[in-house]
Short mmCIF file of C-alpha atoms and ligand atoms in Angstrom, two decimals:
data_model
loop_
_atom_site.label_atom_id
_atom_site.label_comp_id
_atom_site.label_asym_id
_atom_site.label_seq_id
_atom_site.Cartn_x
_atom_site.Cartn_y
_atom_site.Cartn_z
CA MET A 6 10.45 8.52 -11.23
CA ARG A 7 8.05 10.57 -9.13
CA VAL A 8 4.71 10.93 -10.88
CA ALA A 9 1.78 10.98 -8.59
CA THR A 10 1.59 14.69 -8.02
CA LEU A 11 1.76 15.63 -11.63
CA PRO A 12 -1.31 16.51 -13.64
CA LEU A 13 -2.75 13.65 -15.59
CA VAL A 14 -1.73 14.94 -18.99
CA VAL A 15 1.92 15.28 -17.97
CA LEU A 16 1.70 11.90 -16.31
CA MET A 17 0.42 10.19 -19.42
CA THR A 18 3.13 11.84 -21.52
CA LEU A 19 5.78 10.79 -19.07
CA LEU A 20 4.45 7.25 -18.95
CA ALA A 21 4.45 7.10 -22.73
CA LEU A 22 8.04 8.08 -22.76
CA THR A 23 9.25 5.68 -20.14
CA GLY A 24 7.77 2.37 -21.15
CA CYS A 25 4.84 0.19 -21.64
CA VAL A 26 3.67 -3.39 -21.01
CA ASN A 27 1.94 -5.52 -23.62
CA PRO A 28 -0.86 -7.72 -22.49
CA PRO A 29 -0.15 -11.40 -22.26
CA GLU A 30 -1.09 -13.72 -25.09
CA GLN A 31 -4.33 -15.65 -24.60
CA THR A 32 -3.31 -18.94 -23.20
CA ALA A 33 -6.79 -20.62 -22.76
CA THR A 34 -6.64 -24.03 -24.24
CA ASP A 35 -8.37 -26.95 -22.64
CA THR A 36 -10.27 -24.94 -20.03
CA GLY A 37 -13.05 -24.10 -22.44
CA ALA A 38 -12.56 -20.47 -21.53
CA THR A 39 -13.43 -17.93 -24.29
CA PRO A 40 -10.96 -15.23 -24.96
CA GLY A 41 -11.49 -11.66 -23.50
CA PRO A 42 -13.45 -9.17 -25.63
CA GLN A 43 -11.85 -6.85 -28.11
CA ALA A 44 -12.61 -3.17 -27.90
CA GLY A 45 -16.08 -2.20 -28.38
CA ASP A 46 -17.46 -5.76 -28.03
CA ARG A 47 -19.17 -5.54 -24.64
CA PRO A 48 -18.43 -4.11 -21.25
CA ILE A 49 -15.12 -5.32 -19.79
CA ARG A 50 -15.63 -7.40 -16.71
CA ILE A 51 -13.15 -6.73 -13.94
CA GLY A 52 -12.64 -8.76 -10.86
CA PHE A 53 -11.20 -7.02 -7.88
CA SER A 54 -9.98 -9.46 -5.18
CA MET A 55 -9.21 -7.60 -1.89
CA ASP A 56 -7.52 -8.90 1.24
CA THR A 57 -9.26 -6.61 3.69
CA LEU A 58 -11.28 -3.52 4.33
CA LYS A 59 -9.98 -3.20 7.96
CA GLU A 60 -7.92 -0.07 7.37
CA GLU A 61 -9.73 3.06 6.28
CA ARG A 62 -7.59 3.31 3.17
CA TRP A 63 -8.91 -0.03 1.75
CA GLN A 64 -12.48 1.34 1.92
CA ARG A 65 -11.34 4.27 -0.08
CA ASP A 66 -9.61 1.94 -2.55
CA LYS A 67 -12.80 0.00 -3.02
CA MET A 68 -14.90 3.04 -3.48
CA LEU A 69 -12.59 4.64 -6.02
CA VAL A 70 -12.11 1.41 -8.02
CA GLU A 71 -15.94 1.20 -8.15
CA GLN A 72 -16.23 4.80 -9.20
CA ARG A 73 -13.68 4.46 -11.97
CA ALA A 74 -15.15 1.28 -13.30
CA ARG A 75 -18.59 2.93 -13.37
CA GLU A 76 -17.15 5.99 -15.12
CA LEU A 77 -15.55 3.83 -17.82
CA GLY A 78 -18.61 1.46 -18.27
CA ALA A 79 -16.82 -1.64 -16.87
CA VAL A 80 -18.60 -4.34 -14.94
CA LEU A 81 -16.91 -4.75 -11.53
CA ASP A 82 -17.08 -7.61 -9.08
CA VAL A 83 -15.48 -6.93 -5.79
CA GLN A 84 -14.72 -9.71 -3.25
CA VAL A 85 -13.13 -9.21 0.17
CA ALA A 86 -11.28 -12.16 1.80
CA ASN A 87 -10.98 -10.68 5.24
CA GLY A 88 -7.29 -11.95 5.68
CA ASP A 89 -8.12 -15.60 4.76
CA ASP A 90 -5.89 -17.00 1.98
CA ALA A 91 -8.19 -19.89 1.22
CA VAL A 92 -11.12 -17.54 0.98
CA GLN A 93 -9.14 -15.19 -1.38
CA THR A 94 -8.06 -18.06 -3.62
CA LYS A 95 -11.70 -19.30 -3.79
CA GLN A 96 -13.17 -15.91 -4.43
CA ALA A 97 -10.67 -15.35 -7.30
CA ASP A 98 -11.50 -18.80 -8.72
CA ASN A 99 -15.21 -17.91 -8.68
CA MET A 100 -14.62 -14.72 -10.48
CA LEU A 101 -12.61 -16.49 -13.13
CA THR A 102 -15.34 -19.15 -13.47
CA LYS A 103 -17.88 -16.31 -13.92
CA GLY A 104 -15.76 -15.08 -16.73
CA VAL A 105 -13.97 -11.89 -15.70
CA ASP A 106 -11.70 -10.48 -18.40
CA VAL A 107 -9.08 -9.19 -16.06
CA LEU A 108 -8.26 -9.58 -12.32
CA ILE A 109 -7.00 -6.95 -9.91
CA VAL A 110 -5.63 -8.55 -6.76
CA ALA A 111 -4.60 -6.94 -3.47
CA PRO A 112 -3.16 -10.13 -2.00
CA HIS A 113 -3.32 -11.05 1.69
CA ASN A 114 -0.35 -13.35 1.23
CA GLY A 115 2.02 -12.33 -1.56
CA VAL A 116 3.46 -15.80 -1.94
CA ILE A 117 0.19 -17.88 -1.85
CA ALA A 118 -1.51 -15.47 -4.35
CA ALA A 119 0.81 -16.70 -7.04
CA SER A 120 -1.64 -19.56 -7.48
CA ILE A 121 -4.29 -16.95 -8.41
CA VAL A 122 -2.05 -15.69 -11.20
CA GLU A 123 -1.50 -19.23 -12.46
CA ALA A 124 -5.26 -19.97 -12.38
CA ALA A 125 -6.00 -16.76 -14.22
CA HIS A 126 -3.36 -17.28 -16.88
CA ARG A 127 -4.72 -20.83 -17.61
CA ARG A 128 -7.82 -18.95 -18.73
CA GLY A 129 -5.88 -16.20 -20.52
CA VAL A 130 -6.88 -13.63 -17.96
CA PRO A 131 -4.21 -11.01 -17.10
CA VAL A 132 -3.57 -10.10 -13.43
CA ILE A 133 -2.69 -6.78 -11.87
CA ALA A 134 -1.12 -6.88 -8.37
CA TYR A 135 -2.65 -3.98 -6.51
CA ASP A 136 -0.77 -2.05 -3.90
CA ARG A 137 0.99 -5.33 -2.72
CA MET A 138 3.16 -7.37 -4.93
CA ILE A 139 2.41 -11.01 -5.78
CA GLN A 140 5.70 -12.89 -5.56
CA ASN A 141 7.27 -15.52 -7.72
CA ALA A 142 4.59 -15.22 -10.40
CA ASP A 143 4.17 -13.90 -13.92
CA VAL A 144 2.25 -10.87 -12.71
CA ASP A 145 1.25 -8.77 -15.74
CA LEU A 146 1.34 -5.43 -13.99
CA TYR A 147 2.03 -3.95 -10.52
CA VAL A 148 0.22 -0.85 -9.55
CA SER A 149 1.30 0.72 -6.30
CA HIS A 150 3.27 3.50 -4.58
CA GLN A 151 7.04 3.58 -4.03
CA VAL A 152 6.97 1.27 -1.05
CA GLU A 153 10.62 1.06 -0.30
CA ARG A 154 10.96 4.76 -0.66
CA MET A 155 8.19 5.18 1.89
CA GLY A 156 10.28 3.11 4.44
CA GLU A 157 13.19 5.33 3.59
CA MET A 158 11.17 8.46 4.21
CA GLN A 159 10.04 7.14 7.64
CA GLY A 160 13.60 6.33 8.52
CA GLN A 161 15.04 9.62 7.36
CA TYR A 162 12.31 11.57 9.06
CA ALA A 163 13.03 9.85 12.40
CA LEU A 164 16.82 10.22 11.97
CA GLN A 165 16.70 13.88 11.20
CA ARG A 166 14.81 14.65 14.45
CA LYS A 167 16.24 11.93 16.68
CA PRO A 168 19.81 11.31 15.44
CA LYS A 169 20.69 9.38 18.54
CA GLY A 170 18.95 7.15 20.91
CA ASN A 171 16.86 4.00 21.36
CA TYR A 172 14.66 2.96 18.49
CA ILE A 173 11.75 0.45 18.12
CA LEU A 174 11.00 -0.68 14.54
CA ILE A 175 7.52 -2.03 14.05
CA GLY A 176 7.04 -3.90 10.80
CA GLY A 177 3.80 -4.84 9.17
CA SER A 178 2.33 -8.28 8.34
CA PRO A 179 4.87 -10.88 7.51
CA THR A 180 2.62 -12.23 4.75
CA ASP A 181 2.60 -8.71 3.07
CA TYR A 182 5.64 -8.03 0.74
CA ASN A 183 5.10 -4.24 1.48
CA ALA A 184 6.17 -5.00 5.07
CA GLN A 185 9.50 -6.23 3.85
CA LEU A 186 9.99 -3.39 1.40
CA LEU A 187 9.28 -0.80 4.07
CA ARG A 188 11.76 -2.39 6.43
CA LYS A 189 14.28 -2.40 3.64
CA GLY A 190 13.79 1.30 3.12
CA GLN A 191 13.85 2.06 6.83
CA MET A 192 17.12 0.24 7.29
CA LYS A 193 18.61 1.96 4.28
CA ALA A 194 18.10 5.29 6.13
CA LEU A 195 19.01 4.02 9.52
CA LYS A 196 21.84 1.63 8.99
CA PRO A 197 24.76 4.17 8.97
CA ALA A 198 23.55 5.60 12.29
CA ILE A 199 23.14 2.06 13.78
CA ASP A 200 26.62 1.12 12.59
CA ARG A 201 28.11 4.25 14.18
CA GLY A 202 26.39 3.24 17.41
CA ASP A 203 24.24 6.47 17.45
CA ILE A 204 21.12 4.48 17.25
CA LYS A 205 20.32 1.39 19.21
CA VAL A 206 17.53 -0.80 17.88
CA ILE A 207 15.73 -2.17 20.89
CA SER A 208 13.19 -4.16 18.91
CA GLU A 209 12.67 -4.94 15.18
CA GLN A 210 9.60 -7.15 15.02
CA PHE A 211 6.70 -7.44 12.61
CA ALA A 212 3.12 -7.08 13.70
CA ARG A 213 0.98 -9.91 12.50
CA GLU A 214 -1.90 -8.81 10.20
CA TRP A 215 -0.74 -5.14 10.82
CA LYS A 216 -2.48 -5.41 14.14
CA ALA A 217 -2.44 -2.47 16.56
CA GLU A 218 -2.52 -4.96 19.42
CA GLU A 219 0.72 -6.53 18.28
CA ALA A 220 2.32 -3.07 18.02
CA LEU A 221 1.14 -2.31 21.51
CA ARG A 222 2.69 -5.49 22.92
CA ILE A 223 6.01 -4.92 21.05
CA THR A 224 6.11 -1.32 22.42
CA GLU A 225 5.24 -2.37 25.97
CA ASP A 226 7.90 -4.98 25.90
CA ALA A 227 10.61 -2.53 24.64
CA LEU A 228 9.55 0.09 27.24
CA THR A 229 9.84 -2.53 30.04
CA ARG A 230 13.25 -3.66 28.78
CA THR A 231 14.74 -0.13 28.66
CA GLY A 232 13.03 1.32 31.74
CA ASN A 233 10.90 3.54 29.40
CA ARG A 234 13.97 4.93 27.61
CA ILE A 235 12.71 5.04 23.99
CA ASP A 236 13.34 7.95 21.60
CA ALA A 237 11.75 6.93 18.38
CA ILE A 238 9.26 4.32 17.12
CA VAL A 239 9.30 3.67 13.38
CA ALA A 240 5.91 2.16 12.92
CA SER A 241 5.26 1.02 9.46
CA ASN A 242 1.69 2.15 9.15
CA ASP A 243 -0.90 4.24 11.08
CA GLY A 244 -2.62 1.19 12.64
CA THR A 245 0.64 0.04 14.32
CA ALA A 246 1.46 3.63 15.17
CA GLY A 247 -1.88 3.79 17.06
CA GLY A 248 -1.01 0.61 19.03
CA ALA A 249 2.45 1.93 19.92
CA ILE A 250 0.95 5.28 21.06
CA SER A 251 -1.52 3.52 23.36
CA ALA A 252 1.47 1.83 25.01
CA LEU A 253 3.19 5.25 25.23
CA GLU A 254 0.08 6.84 26.73
CA ALA A 255 0.01 4.27 29.51
CA VAL A 256 3.46 5.45 30.72
CA GLY A 257 2.96 9.15 30.09
CA LEU A 258 5.27 9.24 27.07
CA ALA A 259 2.82 9.96 24.29
CA GLY A 260 4.01 13.15 22.50
CA LYS A 261 7.52 12.78 23.81
CA VAL A 262 8.54 9.94 21.64
CA LEU A 263 8.74 10.30 17.85
CA VAL A 264 6.27 7.98 16.10
CA THR A 265 6.09 7.44 12.34
CA GLY A 266 3.12 6.07 10.36
CA GLN A 267 1.69 5.42 6.91
CA ASP A 268 -1.74 5.83 5.25
CA ALA A 269 -2.83 9.27 6.54
CA GLN A 270 -5.93 7.71 8.01
CA LYS A 271 -8.17 9.95 9.90
CA ASP A 272 -7.43 8.95 13.51
CA ALA A 273 -3.66 9.20 12.70
CA VAL A 274 -3.92 12.67 11.29
CA GLN A 275 -5.94 13.73 14.33
CA ARG A 276 -3.09 12.34 16.42
CA ILE A 277 -0.63 14.39 14.43
CA VAL A 278 -2.67 17.57 15.33
CA LYS A 279 -2.74 16.50 18.91
CA GLY A 280 0.96 15.76 18.91
CA THR A 281 1.02 12.15 19.89
CA GLN A 282 1.95 10.85 16.40
CA THR A 283 4.74 12.76 14.62
CA MET A 284 4.22 11.94 10.98
CA THR A 285 2.49 9.78 8.44
CA ILE A 286 3.07 8.84 4.78
CA TYR A 287 0.30 10.22 2.63
CA LYS A 288 -0.51 8.07 -0.29
CA GLN A 289 -3.05 9.39 -2.65
CA ILE A 290 -5.54 6.54 -3.39
CA GLN A 291 -7.35 8.08 -6.36
CA PRO A 292 -4.43 7.90 -8.79
CA LEU A 293 -3.65 4.38 -7.59
CA ALA A 294 -7.26 3.13 -7.99
CA PHE A 295 -7.89 4.96 -11.29
CA SER A 296 -4.63 3.85 -12.88
CA ALA A 297 -5.40 0.26 -11.87
CA VAL A 298 -8.83 0.28 -13.46
CA ASP A 299 -7.66 2.14 -16.56
CA ALA A 300 -4.79 -0.46 -17.01
CA ALA A 301 -7.15 -3.38 -16.32
CA ILE A 302 -9.36 -2.23 -19.23
CA LYS A 303 -6.39 -1.89 -21.56
CA LEU A 304 -4.99 -5.29 -20.66
CA ALA A 305 -8.44 -6.83 -21.20
CA ARG A 306 -8.59 -5.19 -24.55
CA LYS A 307 -5.09 -6.33 -25.34
CA GLN A 308 -3.93 -2.77 -25.51
CA PRO A 309 -0.46 -1.70 -24.29
CA VAL A 310 -0.27 -0.10 -20.81
CA GLU A 311 2.26 2.66 -20.04
CA THR A 312 4.40 2.04 -17.03
CA ASN A 313 7.03 4.06 -15.22
CA ASP A 314 9.12 1.33 -13.40
CA LYS A 315 9.86 -2.34 -13.03
CA VAL A 316 9.82 -4.25 -9.70
CA ASN A 317 11.32 -7.69 -9.31
CA ASN A 318 9.10 -10.19 -7.58
CA GLY A 319 11.52 -13.11 -7.35
CA LYS A 320 10.55 -14.47 -10.72
CA ILE A 321 10.31 -11.60 -13.20
CA ASP A 322 10.72 -7.79 -13.36
CA VAL A 323 7.12 -6.83 -13.19
CA PRO A 324 6.21 -3.86 -15.32
CA SER A 325 4.91 -1.28 -12.81
CA ILE A 326 3.06 1.97 -12.26
CA LEU A 327 4.35 3.48 -9.02
CA HIS A 328 2.86 6.57 -7.50
CA GLU A 329 4.72 8.99 -5.32
CA PRO A 330 4.20 9.08 -1.51
CA ILE A 331 4.41 12.36 0.60
CA ALA A 332 5.72 12.56 4.10
CA VAL A 333 3.28 14.59 6.17
CA ASP A 334 3.59 16.14 9.62
CA LYS A 335 1.97 19.17 11.35
CA ALA A 336 4.00 21.56 9.16
CA ASN A 337 2.56 20.42 5.76
CA LEU A 338 -0.72 18.86 6.78
CA ASP A 339 -2.85 21.71 5.60
CA ALA A 340 -1.05 22.08 2.24
CA THR A 341 -1.41 18.29 1.45
CA ILE A 342 -4.09 16.20 3.09
CA ILE A 343 -6.47 19.03 3.82
CA ALA A 344 -5.85 21.02 0.59
CA ASP A 345 -6.47 17.82 -1.49
CA GLY A 346 -9.74 17.22 0.45
CA TYR A 347 -8.41 13.77 1.55
CA HIS A 348 -9.89 14.63 4.91
CA LYS A 349 -12.01 17.64 5.66
CA ARG A 350 -10.57 20.36 7.84
CA GLU A 351 -13.15 20.08 10.57
CA GLU A 352 -12.79 16.27 10.77
CA ILE A 353 -9.13 16.74 11.58
CA TYR A 354 -9.09 19.95 13.68
CA GLY A 355 -12.62 19.78 15.11
CA PRO A 356 -15.73 21.85 14.29
CA GLY A 357 -15.18 25.52 13.51
CA LYS A 358 -11.41 25.29 13.46
C1 GAL B 8 -0.08 -2.36 3.28
C2 GAL B 8 -0.53 -1.13 2.70
C3 GAL B 8 -0.80 -0.06 3.71
C4 GAL B 8 -1.64 -0.59 4.86
C5 GAL B 8 -1.47 -2.05 5.27
C6 GAL B 8 -2.51 -2.55 6.07
O1 GAL B 8 0.08 -3.31 2.38
O2 GAL B 8 0.54 -0.64 1.90
O3 GAL B 8 -1.26 1.06 3.11
O4 GAL B 8 -2.96 -0.40 4.51
O5 GAL B 8 -1.17 -2.84 4.17
O6 GAL B 8 -3.59 -3.15 5.35
#
């Protein structure tokens, strides 16, 4: 179901119709942990464990989670692990020790973060996987966008404009389950054309840590191997798109090769205007951040949370709130990203434009 673009009232009604998740039973036993507060007791304490603030979007996520927590009178602790799994685990442990009532986790490594869920549940603390799934764990709730659908949108977009030719697929971090879901969606769109022989995949690698440098290297390598004969680059996010475009610029092909992206970050949207990047996937962060905080408070208060989907994480079907992404290129940039105020017009087009 597509929900993110609907007004909140409609959204809540839809969610109420489609399903809801009950908070887990308190499981604190020998840990000495006290159960979370009931409604009205005292402010809910939320821990937000983040992988990174590297991409612009994560700074937005942090700001909006902070804003929503403030609005609702919750006490928020934000910790950022800067891509280090041991640090993320430790930070989450510390927040649990300090007595948070609920954890929101944007994992660096979706597999390793399962231990955070286990530690939280030992204390009776529910866990929300934020944006990225935590795998093989009893995650209480997943709040994200339709990630596989985003991959499909990238693939479809490329295929419609470049139905034949040489393609490079640049995936995201191998430790991020989103990278796999995106690739799955991309392949869903591209496979028939690959099977027909219309599309030749020159490279289908994953960029460690979503690094632009990795994308640059992957693109350079594919350009060299084909004598610069590349028609489309399906880059999984804007950071990797930027790396790929640097490689294209070096051989005079920027603007001639179709390049996808994701995140609608400012430099990418500027590149769309300039013509060097073709499209991005615009994910509104406010509904994501707000729905995560709203759900966190409900879980902490043992109130049911309305969901609109389920996503399997290898262990269970995790009740999920998935928001809708929008494919954006030059044609609908003004009507979406600019109209929403996600970026200001002059930041994208330059002063006075
Ligand atoms: C993904 C996320 C993207 C992008 C990327 C790099 O998990 O869905 O929006 O930010 O991580 O951090």
